[in-house]
Amino acid sequence: MSDVARSTIAFEGRFARELPELAIAWRAEEAPDPQLLVLNQPLAVELGFDPDFLRSAEGVRLLIGNAMPEEATPVAQGYAGHQFGWYSPRLGDGRALLLGEIAGADGKLRDIHLKGSGRTPFARNGDGQAAIGPMMREYIVSESMHALNIPTTRSLAVVATGRQVQRESLLPGAVLTRVASSHLRVGSFQYARASDDMDLLRRLADHAIERHHPSAGDEANRYLALLKRVISVQAKLVAQWMLVGFVHGVMNTDNMTVSGETIDYGPCAFMEGFDPGAVYSSIDEMGRYAYRSQPVVAEWNLARFAESIAALIHEDEEQAVHLAVEALNGFRKEYSATWFSGMKAKLGMPEEIDDDVASPLVDDLLQLVQETRADYTLFFRSLGKAARGEPEPARRQILDLAAFDAWLERWRALSPDAEAMDRINPIYIPRNHLVEEALAAATEGDTGPTKRLLAAVCDPFRERPGLETYAEPAPESFGSYRTFCGT
Ligand code: AMP
Ligand code: MG
């Protein structure tokens, strides 16, 4: 590829053009001393970028929106949202920008988006900045989720800006370059609905259908079909979070996509000891977004989505509500089916096994794991060894051995497939103490720990010698974990 070609990947401005009411043209703040901290080489290639170009001074400036191709039309996106249940009519990208969409090798459009790129008209009291730590956390956890085959926004790069950011102390600032199949959120629809501009709402829904759920466009009631598709992708997504023990931490409606990708890694964490009530966010005092609450919250958020587009679903309000409620009733069914099928897979059982056999097996096991607060990830991984006739690693983690041995006998009688289990039960997840260690080092200028952690979690199912510490739970000295939303 020539120098010119590789620096001029076409940035489309589709969102900006089709939905100008939701877009404010804006530019990223100039970084005094941009330094590339991490670059996602495989993702860069997938998007058609030359990684060597992105590493060059000019490429780094492109990654943070300081050097844009002429045709690009970067915008701050408007959206509303329920935050911890409270409605904010105007949130929007306070410190973020959509640079534009680019067509990947697969022809699909993907948003190139910045976080930490300076104040926008949506900034309210915020400073528009982001610190290295939280941007690295998003990079690490989102790439780990992707490697776990869970739909998510991706991270292309983190660039230090050379600017200091005031948090509890002064911290080095950074910009995250995020890639997503779009940044359309439930909150985008709430914002459009609140504007009372039905043409805007319809254009937004059509845009979402075309980009994410094109088959909905073929149905007689395309907006009802859109609602059903969004319910379905979110039910599947949250079930997958639950299966790997992921706690999102801030499931506000502005942090829920219509594409079905996980978005906005703030105070998130992977659960270690199995505890359905686990909460990690320091600002979630009521435990609204606790591990076990996630499906119910997702359903609640989807009801807000349904309300936003109800007027498109049927002109008669009563009919619209009836249809929307019926669609929302599908959530539980789809969530449970995905979760249960995932649990069977985690236990190496065939999909067609009888529910009457599988269901008590799953329930009884989770009961035992919960009683002992066994490490969720490590425990399921060690069950693979038990399936191979080596039960000790799993047994060591459970207190009620008589009950567990009886369980093992019932389960092993079904000939669980150990190979299949190892392909679905990860050994390496971004454990909180390792993430914190990596972020602290990156903040001090050493990205080594981040890169080593990434190497482990981006290949999460294949056990490798030398990576033992990445598979172990936090030492007791790490204490009870909280993440802070002061991102
Ligand atoms: P989040 O909690 O990251 O989903 O953000 C919620 C809202 O707060 C969004 O509208 C963000 O753009 C905005 N926001 C968060 N941090 C900042 C900041 N430092 N400066 C400006 N806006 C911010
Ligand atoms: Mg957000």
Short mmCIF file of C-alpha atoms and ligand atoms in Angstrom, two decimals:
data_model
loop_
_atom_site.label_atom_id
_atom_site.label_comp_id
_atom_site.label_asym_id
_atom_site.label_seq_id
_atom_site.Cartn_x
_atom_site.Cartn_y
_atom_site.Cartn_z
CA MET A 1 0.00 0.00 0.00
CA SER A 2 1.34 3.44 -0.85
CA ASP A 3 1.92 6.08 1.82
CA VAL A 4 -0.96 8.12 0.54
CA ALA A 5 -3.40 5.25 0.35
CA ARG A 6 -2.67 3.99 3.83
CA SER A 7 -3.19 7.38 5.39
CA THR A 8 -6.40 8.08 3.56
CA ILE A 9 -8.75 5.32 4.61
CA ALA A 10 -12.10 6.85 3.84
CA PHE A 11 -13.97 8.15 6.85
CA GLU A 12 -17.66 8.21 6.08
CA GLY A 13 -19.91 10.57 7.91
CA ARG A 14 -23.03 8.54 7.71
CA PHE A 15 -24.37 9.19 11.20
CA ALA A 16 -23.54 12.89 10.93
CA ARG A 17 -25.28 13.11 7.56
CA GLU A 18 -28.39 11.04 8.26
CA LEU A 19 -29.00 12.22 11.82
CA PRO A 20 -27.74 15.80 12.01
CA GLU A 21 -30.09 16.54 14.93
CA LEU A 22 -28.07 14.06 17.00
CA ALA A 23 -24.67 15.29 15.92
CA ILE A 24 -22.66 18.40 16.75
CA ALA A 25 -19.66 18.96 14.51
CA TRP A 26 -16.63 19.11 16.76
CA ARG A 27 -12.89 18.66 16.81
CA ALA A 28 -10.60 16.79 19.15
CA GLU A 29 -8.45 18.89 21.40
CA GLU A 30 -4.83 19.15 20.29
CA ALA A 31 -2.58 16.90 22.40
CA PRO A 32 0.67 18.59 23.44
CA ASP A 33 2.79 15.44 23.30
CA PRO A 34 0.99 12.38 21.94
CA GLN A 35 2.68 9.05 22.68
CA LEU A 36 1.29 5.71 21.54
CA LEU A 37 0.93 3.38 24.54
CA VAL A 38 -0.77 0.37 22.93
CA LEU A 39 -1.89 -0.43 19.42
CA ASN A 40 -4.14 -3.33 18.51
CA GLN A 41 -2.26 -4.62 15.50
CA PRO A 42 -4.71 -7.36 14.41
CA LEU A 43 -7.64 -4.98 14.66
CA ALA A 44 -5.74 -2.29 12.75
CA VAL A 45 -5.13 -4.78 9.93
CA GLU A 46 -8.73 -5.94 9.99
CA LEU A 47 -9.83 -2.35 9.52
CA GLY A 48 -7.46 -1.87 6.60
CA PHE A 49 -4.93 0.34 8.40
CA ASP A 50 -1.21 -0.13 8.01
CA PRO A 51 -0.02 -0.65 11.62
CA ASP A 52 3.37 0.89 10.82
CA PHE A 53 1.63 4.01 9.64
CA LEU A 54 -0.47 4.15 12.82
CA ARG A 55 2.75 3.96 14.84
CA SER A 56 4.24 6.93 12.99
CA ALA A 57 3.87 10.46 14.35
CA GLU A 58 1.24 11.21 11.73
CA GLY A 59 -0.61 7.95 12.45
CA VAL A 60 -0.71 8.65 16.17
CA ARG A 61 -2.22 12.06 15.41
CA LEU A 62 -4.86 10.31 13.30
CA LEU A 63 -5.61 7.92 16.18
CA ILE A 64 -6.52 10.83 18.44
CA GLY A 65 -8.31 12.93 15.85
CA ASN A 66 -5.59 15.58 15.64
CA ALA A 67 -4.86 14.86 11.99
CA MET A 68 -8.00 13.98 10.08
CA PRO A 69 -8.50 13.21 6.42
CA GLU A 70 -10.20 16.15 4.74
CA GLU A 71 -13.53 14.43 4.17
CA ALA A 72 -13.96 13.44 7.83
CA THR A 73 -16.80 15.05 9.77
CA PRO A 74 -16.16 14.31 13.45
CA VAL A 75 -19.15 14.85 15.72
CA ALA A 76 -20.20 14.65 19.33
CA GLN A 77 -23.29 12.47 19.52
CA GLY A 78 -26.35 13.48 21.48
CA TYR A 79 -28.15 11.01 23.69
CA ALA A 80 -30.20 10.91 26.86
CA GLY A 81 -30.26 8.20 29.48
CA HIS A 82 -31.49 6.76 32.72
CA GLN A 83 -28.54 6.78 35.11
CA PHE A 84 -29.18 4.59 38.14
CA GLY A 85 -32.86 4.91 37.34
CA TRP A 86 -32.88 8.72 37.02
CA TYR A 87 -33.59 10.23 33.67
CA SER A 88 -31.18 12.77 32.23
CA PRO A 89 -32.60 14.33 29.08
CA ARG A 90 -29.22 15.50 27.81
CA LEU A 91 -26.07 13.45 28.27
CA GLY A 92 -24.27 13.00 24.98
CA ASP A 93 -20.56 12.72 24.23
CA GLY A 94 -19.11 15.04 26.85
CA ARG A 95 -15.55 13.91 26.24
CA ALA A 96 -15.92 11.69 23.20
CA LEU A 97 -16.21 12.06 19.45
CA LEU A 98 -17.34 9.95 16.56
CA LEU A 99 -14.61 10.50 13.95
CA GLY A 100 -16.67 8.69 11.34
CA GLU A 101 -17.39 5.24 10.02
CA ILE A 102 -15.02 3.14 7.98
CA ALA A 103 -15.82 0.06 5.94
CA GLY A 104 -13.83 -2.96 7.10
CA ALA A 105 -12.59 -5.74 4.87
CA ASP A 106 -16.00 -7.40 5.38
CA GLY A 107 -17.74 -4.31 3.99
CA LYS A 108 -19.42 -3.59 7.33
CA LEU A 109 -19.31 -0.05 8.63
CA ARG A 110 -17.59 0.50 11.92
CA ASP A 111 -17.42 3.60 14.06
CA ILE A 112 -14.05 5.06 14.88
CA HIS A 113 -14.61 6.88 18.13
CA LEU A 114 -12.50 8.73 20.67
CA LYS A 115 -12.83 8.88 24.42
CA GLY A 116 -10.96 11.57 26.33
CA SER A 117 -10.63 13.92 23.34
CA GLY A 118 -11.59 17.14 25.12
CA ARG A 119 -14.70 19.02 26.16
CA THR A 120 -17.68 19.15 23.83
CA PRO A 121 -20.95 21.07 24.09
CA PHE A 122 -22.27 18.04 26.03
CA ALA A 123 -19.54 18.24 28.68
CA ARG A 124 -21.63 19.90 31.42
CA ASN A 125 -19.23 20.10 34.39
CA GLY A 126 -16.81 17.51 33.05
CA ASP A 127 -13.30 18.36 31.94
CA GLY A 128 -13.52 16.35 28.73
CA GLN A 129 -10.43 14.37 29.69
CA ALA A 130 -9.61 10.78 30.52
CA ALA A 131 -6.69 9.39 32.48
CA ILE A 132 -4.42 6.61 31.24
CA GLY A 133 -5.68 4.08 33.82
CA PRO A 134 -9.38 3.98 32.90
CA MET A 135 -8.65 4.03 29.16
CA MET A 136 -6.25 1.10 29.59
CA ARG A 137 -8.89 -0.70 31.63
CA GLU A 138 -11.36 -0.35 28.79
CA TYR A 139 -8.73 -1.55 26.31
CA ILE A 140 -7.83 -4.62 28.38
CA VAL A 141 -11.34 -5.67 29.37
CA SER A 142 -12.96 -5.05 25.98
CA GLU A 143 -10.26 -7.02 24.17
CA SER A 144 -10.61 -9.80 26.71
CA MET A 145 -14.38 -9.88 26.13
CA HIS A 146 -13.78 -10.09 22.41
CA ALA A 147 -11.41 -13.02 22.91
CA LEU A 148 -14.10 -14.68 25.03
CA ASN A 149 -16.41 -14.45 22.00
CA ILE A 150 -18.69 -11.92 23.68
CA PRO A 151 -19.98 -9.09 21.48
CA THR A 152 -18.24 -5.87 22.44
CA THR A 153 -16.86 -2.59 21.23
CA ARG A 154 -13.16 -2.96 20.46
CA SER A 155 -10.10 -0.96 21.34
CA LEU A 156 -7.71 0.11 18.62
CA ALA A 157 -5.26 2.18 20.66
CA VAL A 158 -4.51 4.16 23.77
CA VAL A 159 -2.45 7.29 23.25
CA ALA A 160 -1.07 9.37 26.11
CA THR A 161 -1.75 13.03 25.44
CA GLY A 162 1.02 14.65 27.45
CA ARG A 163 -1.67 16.57 29.32
CA GLN A 164 -2.25 16.28 33.06
CA VAL A 165 -5.75 15.44 34.25
CA GLN A 166 -7.10 16.46 37.64
CA ARG A 167 -8.74 13.56 39.45
CA GLU A 168 -8.13 12.83 43.13
CA SER A 169 -4.57 13.62 42.14
CA LEU A 170 -3.02 14.85 38.92
CA LEU A 171 -2.81 11.99 36.43
CA PRO A 172 -1.42 11.63 32.93
CA GLY A 173 -4.15 11.96 30.33
CA ALA A 174 -4.94 9.62 27.43
CA VAL A 175 -7.30 9.07 24.54
CA LEU A 176 -8.83 5.70 23.75
CA THR A 177 -9.56 4.96 20.10
CA ARG A 178 -12.64 2.78 20.18
CA VAL A 179 -14.15 0.76 17.37
CA ALA A 180 -17.79 -0.30 17.41
CA SER A 181 -20.38 -1.52 14.98
CA SER A 182 -22.09 1.70 16.07
CA HIS A 183 -22.64 3.91 19.08
CA LEU A 184 -26.43 3.85 18.86
CA ARG A 185 -27.71 3.43 22.38
CA VAL A 186 -31.07 3.03 24.04
CA GLY A 187 -30.36 6.59 25.19
CA SER A 188 -30.07 7.77 21.56
CA PHE A 189 -33.68 6.72 21.05
CA GLN A 190 -34.76 8.33 24.31
CA TYR A 191 -33.16 11.57 23.11
CA ALA A 192 -34.85 11.41 19.72
CA ARG A 193 -38.20 10.54 21.27
CA ALA A 194 -37.99 13.43 23.72
CA SER A 195 -37.44 15.83 20.83
CA ASP A 196 -40.98 15.03 19.67
CA ASP A 197 -39.69 14.94 16.11
CA MET A 198 -41.26 11.78 14.70
CA ASP A 199 -39.33 12.10 11.47
CA LEU A 200 -36.05 12.08 13.42
CA LEU A 201 -37.15 9.09 15.48
CA ARG A 202 -38.08 7.20 12.33
CA ARG A 203 -34.80 8.05 10.62
CA LEU A 204 -32.90 6.88 13.69
CA ALA A 205 -34.81 3.60 13.75
CA ASP A 206 -34.28 3.09 10.02
CA HIS A 207 -30.58 3.81 10.44
CA ALA A 208 -30.39 1.21 13.24
CA ILE A 209 -32.29 -1.35 11.17
CA GLU A 210 -30.04 -0.88 8.20
CA ARG A 211 -26.83 -1.06 10.19
CA HIS A 212 -27.63 -3.78 12.70
CA HIS A 213 -30.84 -5.62 12.05
CA PRO A 214 -31.46 -5.50 8.31
CA SER A 215 -33.80 -8.49 8.38
CA ALA A 216 -36.21 -6.43 10.50
CA GLY A 217 -36.66 -4.23 7.45
CA ASP A 218 -38.33 -7.11 5.61
CA GLU A 219 -41.08 -7.54 8.18
CA ALA A 220 -44.53 -5.99 7.96
CA ASN A 221 -43.98 -4.01 11.17
CA ARG A 222 -40.30 -3.17 10.87
CA TYR A 223 -40.17 -1.16 14.13
CA LEU A 224 -41.72 -3.94 16.15
CA ALA A 225 -39.22 -6.24 14.48
CA LEU A 226 -36.42 -3.84 15.49
CA LEU A 227 -37.60 -3.96 19.10
CA LYS A 228 -37.63 -7.76 19.00
CA ARG A 229 -34.13 -7.92 17.51
CA VAL A 230 -32.71 -5.56 20.12
CA ILE A 231 -34.38 -7.53 22.91
CA SER A 232 -32.92 -10.70 21.47
CA VAL A 233 -29.32 -9.48 21.09
CA GLN A 234 -29.36 -7.96 24.56
CA ALA A 235 -30.84 -11.08 26.16
CA LYS A 236 -28.05 -13.12 24.58
CA LEU A 237 -25.41 -10.59 25.54
CA VAL A 238 -26.32 -10.39 29.21
CA ALA A 239 -26.58 -14.19 29.40
CA GLN A 240 -23.02 -14.35 28.11
CA TRP A 241 -21.85 -11.86 30.72
CA MET A 242 -23.44 -14.00 33.41
CA LEU A 243 -21.79 -17.14 32.08
CA VAL A 244 -18.29 -15.65 32.40
CA GLY A 245 -19.00 -13.83 35.67
CA PHE A 246 -18.79 -10.33 34.21
CA VAL A 247 -20.27 -7.40 36.12
CA HIS A 248 -20.73 -4.36 33.89
CA GLY A 249 -21.20 -2.01 36.81
CA VAL A 250 -23.02 0.85 35.14
CA MET A 251 -25.89 -0.45 33.05
CA ASN A 252 -27.47 2.92 32.42
CA THR A 253 -29.63 3.19 29.30
CA ASP A 254 -26.94 5.33 27.65
CA ASN A 255 -24.56 2.42 28.13
CA MET A 256 -26.73 -0.12 26.30
CA THR A 257 -26.30 -0.50 22.56
CA VAL A 258 -28.92 -1.49 20.01
CA SER A 259 -26.29 -3.54 18.19
CA GLY A 260 -25.94 -5.93 21.13
CA GLU A 261 -22.31 -5.06 21.83
CA THR A 262 -21.04 -4.48 25.34
CA ILE A 263 -20.14 -0.81 25.70
CA ASP A 264 -18.50 1.51 28.24
CA TYR A 265 -16.13 -0.29 30.51
CA GLY A 266 -16.13 1.86 33.60
CA PRO A 267 -16.41 0.31 37.02
CA CYS A 268 -16.61 -3.22 35.59
CA ALA A 269 -15.07 -6.39 36.94
CA PHE A 270 -14.94 -10.14 36.57
CA MET A 271 -16.25 -11.87 39.64
CA GLU A 272 -13.75 -14.04 41.50
CA GLY A 273 -15.46 -15.87 44.40
CA PHE A 274 -18.95 -16.79 43.20
CA ASP A 275 -21.35 -14.33 44.79
CA PRO A 276 -24.63 -13.49 43.05
CA GLY A 277 -24.79 -10.20 44.96
CA ALA A 278 -21.36 -9.04 43.76
CA VAL A 279 -21.08 -5.27 43.18
CA TYR A 280 -17.79 -3.60 42.28
CA SER A 281 -18.68 -0.03 41.48
CA SER A 282 -17.98 2.36 44.31
CA ILE A 283 -20.89 4.58 43.26
CA ASP A 284 -23.43 1.72 43.11
CA GLU A 285 -24.32 1.95 46.78
CA MET A 286 -27.71 0.28 46.42
CA GLY A 287 -26.36 -2.60 44.37
CA ARG A 288 -28.66 -1.74 41.48
CA TYR A 289 -26.21 -3.25 39.01
CA ALA A 290 -25.13 -6.28 41.06
CA TYR A 291 -24.18 -9.44 39.17
CA ARG A 292 -27.51 -11.19 39.70
CA SER A 293 -29.53 -8.06 38.85
CA GLN A 294 -28.11 -7.65 35.37
CA PRO A 295 -30.84 -9.54 33.47
CA VAL A 296 -33.59 -7.66 35.28
CA VAL A 297 -31.89 -4.33 34.63
CA ALA A 298 -31.42 -5.19 30.96
CA GLU A 299 -35.13 -5.93 30.74
CA TRP A 300 -35.92 -2.62 32.44
CA ASN A 301 -33.67 -0.75 30.00
CA LEU A 302 -35.33 -2.50 27.08
CA ALA A 303 -38.71 -1.35 28.36
CA ARG A 304 -37.34 2.21 28.10
CA PHE A 305 -36.29 1.42 24.54
CA ALA A 306 -39.77 0.07 23.79
CA GLU A 307 -41.34 3.26 25.16
CA SER A 308 -39.08 5.35 22.97
CA ILE A 309 -40.15 3.67 19.76
CA ALA A 310 -43.73 2.73 20.73
CA ALA A 311 -45.18 5.50 18.57
CA LEU A 312 -43.48 3.95 15.54
CA ILE A 313 -44.80 0.49 16.34
CA HIS A 314 -48.45 1.44 16.20
CA GLU A 315 -50.29 4.73 15.87
CA ASP A 316 -52.84 3.55 18.42
CA GLU A 317 -51.16 3.82 21.80
CA GLU A 318 -52.96 0.89 23.36
CA GLN A 319 -52.06 -1.36 20.45
CA ALA A 320 -48.46 -0.17 20.60
CA VAL A 321 -48.20 -0.96 24.30
CA HIS A 322 -49.77 -4.36 23.78
CA LEU A 323 -47.30 -5.26 21.03
CA ALA A 324 -44.32 -3.89 22.96
CA VAL A 325 -45.21 -5.79 26.13
CA GLU A 326 -45.59 -8.97 24.16
CA ALA A 327 -42.15 -8.43 22.64
CA LEU A 328 -40.63 -7.66 26.05
CA ASN A 329 -42.03 -10.93 27.35
CA GLY A 330 -39.66 -12.61 24.94
CA PHE A 331 -36.66 -11.36 26.91
CA ARG A 332 -36.85 -13.85 29.76
CA LYS A 333 -37.35 -16.76 27.45
CA GLU A 334 -34.38 -15.88 25.30
CA TYR A 335 -32.18 -14.98 28.24
CA SER A 336 -32.92 -18.24 30.05
CA ALA A 337 -32.47 -20.35 26.95
CA THR A 338 -29.09 -18.78 26.19
CA TRP A 339 -27.92 -18.98 29.79
CA PHE A 340 -29.02 -22.57 30.22
CA SER A 341 -27.54 -23.69 26.97
CA GLY A 342 -24.28 -21.93 27.96
CA MET A 343 -24.27 -23.67 31.34
CA LYS A 344 -24.71 -27.04 29.68
CA ALA A 345 -21.75 -26.20 27.45
CA LYS A 346 -19.67 -25.14 30.46
CA LEU A 347 -20.38 -28.58 31.91
CA GLY A 348 -19.46 -30.33 28.67
CA MET A 349 -22.96 -31.67 28.17
CA PRO A 350 -24.56 -32.02 24.76
CA GLU A 351 -27.21 -29.46 23.83
CA GLU A 352 -29.85 -32.16 23.41
CA ILE A 353 -29.54 -33.52 26.93
CA ASP A 354 -32.84 -33.68 28.78
CA ASP A 355 -33.65 -30.55 30.78
CA ASP A 356 -34.90 -32.66 33.67
CA VAL A 357 -31.41 -34.08 33.98
CA ALA A 358 -29.38 -30.97 33.21
CA SER A 359 -31.34 -28.44 35.19
CA PRO A 360 -30.93 -29.92 38.70
CA LEU A 361 -27.31 -30.69 37.87
CA VAL A 362 -26.63 -27.02 37.14
CA ASP A 363 -28.61 -25.79 40.15
CA ASP A 364 -26.94 -28.17 42.57
CA LEU A 365 -23.49 -27.27 41.34
CA LEU A 366 -24.02 -23.51 41.58
CA GLN A 367 -25.31 -24.02 45.10
CA LEU A 368 -22.08 -25.77 46.08
CA VAL A 369 -19.91 -23.17 44.35
CA GLN A 370 -21.79 -20.34 46.02
CA GLU A 371 -21.59 -21.90 49.50
CA THR A 372 -17.82 -22.03 49.21
CA ARG A 373 -17.48 -18.80 47.21
CA ALA A 374 -15.19 -20.77 44.95
CA ASP A 375 -13.40 -18.77 42.27
CA TYR A 376 -15.90 -18.82 39.43
CA THR A 377 -13.41 -18.97 36.56
CA LEU A 378 -10.91 -21.29 38.14
CA PHE A 379 -13.61 -23.66 39.34
CA PHE A 380 -15.22 -24.18 35.94
CA ARG A 381 -11.81 -24.55 34.34
CA SER A 382 -10.83 -27.20 36.86
CA LEU A 383 -14.03 -29.11 36.11
CA GLY A 384 -12.45 -29.85 32.73
CA LYS A 385 -9.75 -31.72 34.62
CA ALA A 386 -12.44 -33.55 36.61
CA ALA A 387 -13.99 -34.63 33.33
CA ARG A 388 -10.60 -36.17 32.47
CA GLY A 389 -10.61 -38.15 35.70
CA GLU A 390 -8.61 -35.66 37.77
CA PRO A 391 -11.14 -34.28 40.26
CA GLU A 392 -8.73 -32.96 42.92
CA PRO A 393 -8.26 -29.40 41.60
CA ALA A 394 -12.04 -28.93 41.64
CA ARG A 395 -12.52 -30.78 44.93
CA ARG A 396 -9.99 -28.52 46.65
CA GLN A 397 -12.32 -25.59 46.04
CA ILE A 398 -15.48 -27.05 47.58
CA LEU A 399 -16.26 -27.53 51.26
CA ASP A 400 -19.11 -30.02 51.21
CA LEU A 401 -17.13 -32.85 49.68
CA ALA A 402 -19.76 -35.54 50.24
CA ALA A 403 -22.29 -33.52 48.27
CA PHE A 404 -19.73 -32.64 45.60
CA ASP A 405 -18.58 -36.23 45.14
CA ALA A 406 -22.18 -37.30 44.68
CA TRP A 407 -22.57 -34.51 42.15
CA LEU A 408 -19.40 -35.54 40.31
CA GLU A 409 -20.70 -39.07 40.00
CA ARG A 410 -24.02 -37.97 38.50
CA TRP A 411 -22.23 -35.64 36.11
CA ARG A 412 -19.48 -37.98 35.00
CA ALA A 413 -22.10 -40.62 34.21
CA LEU A 414 -23.11 -38.28 31.35
CA SER A 415 -19.59 -38.45 29.83
CA PRO A 416 -18.83 -34.72 29.77
CA ASP A 417 -16.66 -33.58 26.87
CA ALA A 418 -13.50 -32.15 28.47
CA GLU A 419 -12.12 -30.72 25.21
CA ALA A 420 -15.33 -28.84 24.57
CA MET A 421 -15.26 -27.53 28.15
CA ASP A 422 -11.78 -26.11 27.71
CA ARG A 423 -12.95 -24.26 24.63
CA ILE A 424 -15.64 -22.47 26.61
CA ASN A 425 -14.34 -22.16 30.19
CA PRO A 426 -11.51 -19.61 30.04
CA ILE A 427 -8.40 -19.97 32.10
CA TYR A 428 -7.27 -16.34 31.71
CA ILE A 429 -9.58 -13.45 32.48
CA PRO A 430 -8.56 -9.89 33.39
CA ARG A 431 -8.42 -10.43 37.12
CA ASN A 432 -8.94 -7.29 39.09
CA HIS A 433 -5.64 -7.28 40.93
CA LEU A 434 -3.73 -7.82 37.68
CA VAL A 435 -5.69 -5.10 35.92
CA GLU A 436 -4.96 -2.67 38.76
CA GLU A 437 -1.27 -3.59 38.66
CA ALA A 438 -1.15 -3.05 34.91
CA LEU A 439 -2.95 0.30 35.11
CA ALA A 440 -0.70 1.56 37.89
CA ALA A 441 2.42 0.66 35.89
CA ALA A 442 1.02 2.20 32.69
CA THR A 443 0.29 5.40 34.60
CA GLU A 444 3.96 5.42 35.63
CA GLY A 445 5.02 4.97 32.02
CA ASP A 446 5.57 1.19 31.98
CA THR A 447 3.20 -0.62 29.62
CA GLY A 448 4.97 -3.99 30.10
CA PRO A 449 2.46 -5.41 32.59
CA THR A 450 -0.45 -4.30 30.37
CA LYS A 451 1.06 -6.00 27.36
CA ARG A 452 1.74 -9.23 29.23
CA LEU A 453 -1.76 -9.26 30.68
CA LEU A 454 -3.20 -8.64 27.22
CA ALA A 455 -1.18 -11.52 25.81
CA ALA A 456 -2.74 -13.81 28.43
CA VAL A 457 -6.35 -12.69 28.19
CA CYS A 458 -6.45 -12.34 24.41
CA ASP A 459 -5.89 -16.10 24.13
CA PRO A 460 -8.01 -17.13 27.10
CA PHE A 461 -8.76 -20.80 26.51
CA ARG A 462 -5.30 -22.21 25.82
CA GLU A 463 -3.32 -22.96 28.96
CA ARG A 464 0.34 -21.99 28.58
CA PRO A 465 3.32 -22.60 30.83
CA GLY A 466 4.68 -19.48 32.50
CA LEU A 467 1.29 -17.84 32.83
CA GLU A 468 0.31 -19.49 36.12
CA THR A 469 -0.03 -16.21 38.01
CA TYR A 470 -2.58 -15.00 35.45
CA ALA A 471 -4.86 -17.92 36.29
CA GLU A 472 -4.82 -17.42 40.04
CA PRO A 473 -7.32 -15.48 42.15
CA ALA A 474 -6.20 -12.33 43.89
CA PRO A 475 -4.08 -12.77 47.01
CA GLU A 476 -6.04 -12.20 50.20
CA SER A 477 -4.13 -8.97 50.77
CA PHE A 478 -5.93 -7.49 47.76
CA GLY A 479 -9.05 -7.21 49.92
CA SER A 480 -12.55 -6.53 48.68
CA TYR A 481 -12.44 -4.93 45.30
CA ARG A 482 -14.05 -1.66 44.27
CA THR A 483 -13.61 0.27 41.08
CA PHE A 484 -14.19 3.96 40.85
CA CYS A 485 -16.30 5.75 38.34
CA GLY A 486 -14.12 8.86 38.45
CA THR A 487 -12.98 7.91 34.99
P1 AMP B 1 -20.20 7.30 31.31
O1 AMP B 1 -20.38 7.17 32.78
O2 AMP B 1 -18.77 7.21 30.85
O3 AMP B 1 -21.11 6.43 30.52
O4 AMP B 1 -20.59 8.82 30.99
C1 AMP B 1 -21.83 9.36 31.29
C2 AMP B 1 -21.93 10.76 30.74
O5 AMP B 1 -20.99 11.63 31.36
C3 AMP B 1 -21.66 10.89 29.25
O6 AMP B 1 -22.49 11.90 28.77
C4 AMP B 1 -20.21 11.29 29.21
O7 AMP B 1 -19.87 11.95 28.02
C5 AMP B 1 -20.12 12.22 30.40
N1 AMP B 1 -18.76 12.31 30.96
C6 AMP B 1 -18.13 11.39 31.73
N2 AMP B 1 -16.89 11.83 32.11
C7 AMP B 1 -16.75 13.05 31.54
C8 AMP B 1 -15.71 14.03 31.56
N3 AMP B 1 -14.56 13.84 32.21
N4 AMP B 1 -15.91 15.18 30.86
C9 AMP B 1 -17.05 15.39 30.20
N5 AMP B 1 -18.07 14.52 30.16
C10 AMP B 1 -17.93 13.36 30.83
MG MG B 2 -21.43 6.00 28.72
#
